[in-house]
Amino acid sequence: MLTKSGIRKEAPVKKLIRSIYDIIMDSEIEVRERIFIIITIISIPALICALIGDIIIGESPVEITALIATIIIAPVVTYYGMKKDRVQPAALFLAAGIVFVVVPLSFRFGGGASGGAIIWFCFAYMYIGLILVGIPRYVMMAILTVMVVFQYRQAYLNEAIDLGRSRSEWYVDSCISVILVGLAVYLMVVIEYRLYLDESKRAIRQAKEIEEMSRAQSVFFSSMSHEIRTPINTIIGLNEMNLRENVSEEVSENARNIQSASQILLSVINDILDMSKIESGKMDIIKAPYNVGSMITDIVNMISVRAKEKGLRFRVSVDPGLPSVLISDEVRLKQIMINLLNNAVKYTAKGEVSFQIHCTKKKEGFVAVTYTVEDTGAGIKKESIPYLFDAFRRVDEEKNRHIEGTGLGLSIVKLLTELLGGKISVSSVYTRGSTFNVEIEQEIVDEKILGNYDPMQLQETANTRTYHQSFEAPEAEILVVDDNSANLLVIRKLLRDTLVKIDTASSASECLEMTLKKRYNIIFMDHYMPQMSGIEALHAIREQAAGLCVNVPVVALTANAGGEYISMYRQEGFDDYLLKPLDAMLLEDTVLRLLPPDIVRITEDRQSGTVFESDSVIRQISKKVPVLITTDSASDLPDEILEKNDIPVIPINIEINDALFSDGSEIGSDTVIRHLSISGREIVPYAPHVDDYEKFFSGLLSGAQHIIHISTAKNIGRAYANACEAALDFYNVSVFDSGQISSGTGYLALMAKKMVDEGISDTEEIMRRLEEKKEKIGLGFVLDRPDYFARRFLSSEMCRLINMLKIHPVIGTRDSSIKIRGLLAGDREKAETAYIRRTLKKADKIDPSVLIITYVGLKRKEAERIRDGMLEKIPFERVYLKKASPGIAINCGPGTFGLIYAEK
């Protein structure tokens, strides 16, 4: 339609339709409100058609009047509810009208049970179910149901009433009602589905956007950390050299101030990174033993400089009864204390800041340590305290606008305290100062108390101490790889006094050329380098065909802070990692730890002047083996074999009546047998979870270049699958399917260990040879009774038949699954003799090196009788008697024994 000016004007009806469509599709409006509008839009045309039909067939005036009233009132109420944001009251009003007015009148005057009104009852149920929520929905549903039952009952009891309906009128009315209600329901389902799809797509899109934002934030913070840490590494490293020189007190003081300021800058960077990690749920809490006195001294050293700069008194009070060694996350504890103390110094213009540490023993082996930070500073308004720990928020902004800070410190303090299982409280008087209390329960490692410990005195001593290298190693050869020349210079200078020979490479390719020509004792490798990263360079070194540094320790140099990077470097195969900016003492300690003992001459400890008596032991323990063989505790190898061959095992879990026990350390097969004899005891063996395997592998990789895990048969339980899933997170962990159970798996682990001892370090070659040898493992278990085995592998009917005939099943493995390999008749001793004879028939094919006899619920003498029976024909070099693991005991039951050997 055109106006006089020639501008096209939208028709009112079309404009109304477009407006309604925009509302329905507007994702900002709640879905239930849109459904309310849609039902009204669908219902009105349906009711109008029903009205026309009633008028044509001459329905009751009362029913017609009710329909007209509904057609008028419903849109008005819907519009009012949307306009005034009162959707639920409007919906409840319309639902009440349907239940108390429309339904009774339509039934009474619309032909009762023979009219079309009964079909509209279904529409009424749908209407109430879609537009109401909570208690009103259920109440109106119940009332509608009662009303329908009541109407039908009245119609049944009042059969004499003439409803005035002919047969043709009933059919017409019913037909119209079915069509209208059917179309209404169809349209509702279609539109509901469309809304569901739109909301689902919107939710997926928002989730992706949030994930991308989170990823972008993490990448940004990580990149920022890397870019800032790299130049700070140069500043701190070269400044450390100034502290070591014999310079004037003024220069020395300036150097200490630079050191302190750099550390505070690093703490700000760490705060920003940590906030990002906490929000994304990636914050790691790593609890380990730490020296309490050293931690306190480190904190005091850092804060005292800032307090002195502002002319503040800094008081430190330590409880003499505080244990000297506790277990917690030392890094996070320091972060909490430094943030609180930094804040106290920052917001205190004059007066003092005090740091107090108290302890209270609450239960055996644990102590509750309370850290109190008190200041005489600006204080906090009472109304601001609830917002004190909000991220990026600074209270009393107008007054404190000249004070630097990110507003993250206290937020991180609270979150870290909670992650450590502690609690934090604050009290403050505005303009007079604040007091923060942090209480964290920690496990005691060393009961020896600190006594009269004065960190302030130690701090003064630290300020005047003279550096002295802890060792000298003039024969040591070290390669440092970094694309930043300043970083290469820092390491050269920091290790200068140790006399080690240092070569440098500015790229990974240059490094690979050098490792072909010369063997180094240690390689320090930067992570991020152009063309080829440090991780790629490490893998290339390990795989160099003619390389001279294939098994040399490689230490990652990185500006990436965080526990996830520690795990990554370990998984990729690095022997250790150092965080930039480099800590001079930690760098020196790392070199000392990784160098061969015979080329190191220990001098003196930096602080105490005492000789390092245990360093050689530490270095020997930390040296990595090329390949480590591991297996499951279900491999049933005797403890002396495991210890002698250094084969770590991961225990399976045993569940007894919902209580979980660890195989070996917490429960054995004898205990399981006793539980099996008690009726009603439910005992189930479980393979270690994926997380268990990850921790197992991660812990062992600190002492091994590669791990080959020999797993029980892949089709029996979840051990193989879980181990493989865990191994995916590691660059240097392989899982081998032994295809065996019990000591069959253990026998293959021994074979793998023998290959390693023979100098084979190629994991693929070891696994290829194991694949050939596993087919030659002879394994068979003779069961006394099949009852236990039947629960998982036999039908109850077969079990009863075998017991009745006194038959003993012989089980083994094939295609990594348990199979029944034979049946033996007679009592247990006869079955035992028969199986030994059957085995000895192929004596010429059996390798006489090792025989393992695994048994369940037998006495030692009975196991020795089986051993003697085998030795009569085959003079085995070594015979091991081993009680089976709980897993075998549960599935095979008492009286079971197995013979495990290898064929030639």
Coordinates of N, CA, C and O in Angstrom, one line a residue, residues 17 23 53 93 112 152 159 351 455 549 629 649 710 752 764 800:
I17 N 1.3 -9.3 12.0 CA 1.8 -10.6 11.9 C 3.4 -10.6 12.1 O 3.9 -11.4 12.8
I23 N 8.4 -11.3 18.0 CA 8.3 -11.7 19.4 C 8.6 -13.1 19.7 O 9.3 -13.5 20.6
G53 N -18.7 -23.7 13.6 CA -19.3 -25.1 13.5 C -20.5 -25.2 14.5 O -21.5 -25.8 14.1
F93 N -4.8 -17.3 35.3 CA -6.1 -16.8 35.1 C -6.8 -17.6 34.0 O -8.0 -18.0 34.1
G112 N -22.5 -33.4 26.3 CA -21.9 -34.4 27.3 C -20.9 -35.3 26.7 O -20.1 -35.0 25.9
Y152 N -18.2 -36.7 33.9 CA -18.6 -38.0 33.4 C -19.5 -38.7 34.3 O -20.5 -39.4 33.9
E159 N -28.9 -40.2 33.1 CA -29.1 -40.7 31.7 C -30.4 -40.2 31.2 O -30.6 -40.1 29.9
G351 N 53.8 3.6 60.7 CA 53.5 2.6 61.7 C 54.2 1.3 61.4 O 55.4 1.3 61.2
P455 N 63.7 -15.2 62.0 CA 63.9 -15.0 60.6 C 64.5 -13.6 60.3 O 65.2 -13.4 59.3
C549 N 74.2 -38.2 22.3 CA 73.5 -37.7 23.5 C 72.1 -38.3 23.6 O 71.2 -37.7 24.2
I629 N 60.5 -51.4 33.0 CA 59.4 -52.4 32.9 C 58.5 -52.3 34.1 O 58.9 -52.4 35.2
V649 N 54.9 -52.2 40.3 CA 53.6 -52.7 40.0 C 52.5 -51.8 40.5 O 52.7 -51.1 41.5
I710 N 53.6 -54.0 31.1 CA 53.1 -55.3 30.7 C 51.7 -55.5 31.4 O 51.6 -55.7 32.6
A752 N 60.9 -59.2 29.5 CA 61.1 -57.9 29.1 C 62.3 -57.2 29.8 O 63.1 -56.6 29.3
E764 N 60.3 -50.5 20.6 CA 59.6 -51.3 19.6 C 60.1 -52.7 19.4 O 59.4 -53.6 19.2
R800 N 26.6 -77.0 38.5 CA 26.1 -78.1 39.3 C 26.5 -79.5 38.7 O 26.8 -80.4 39.4

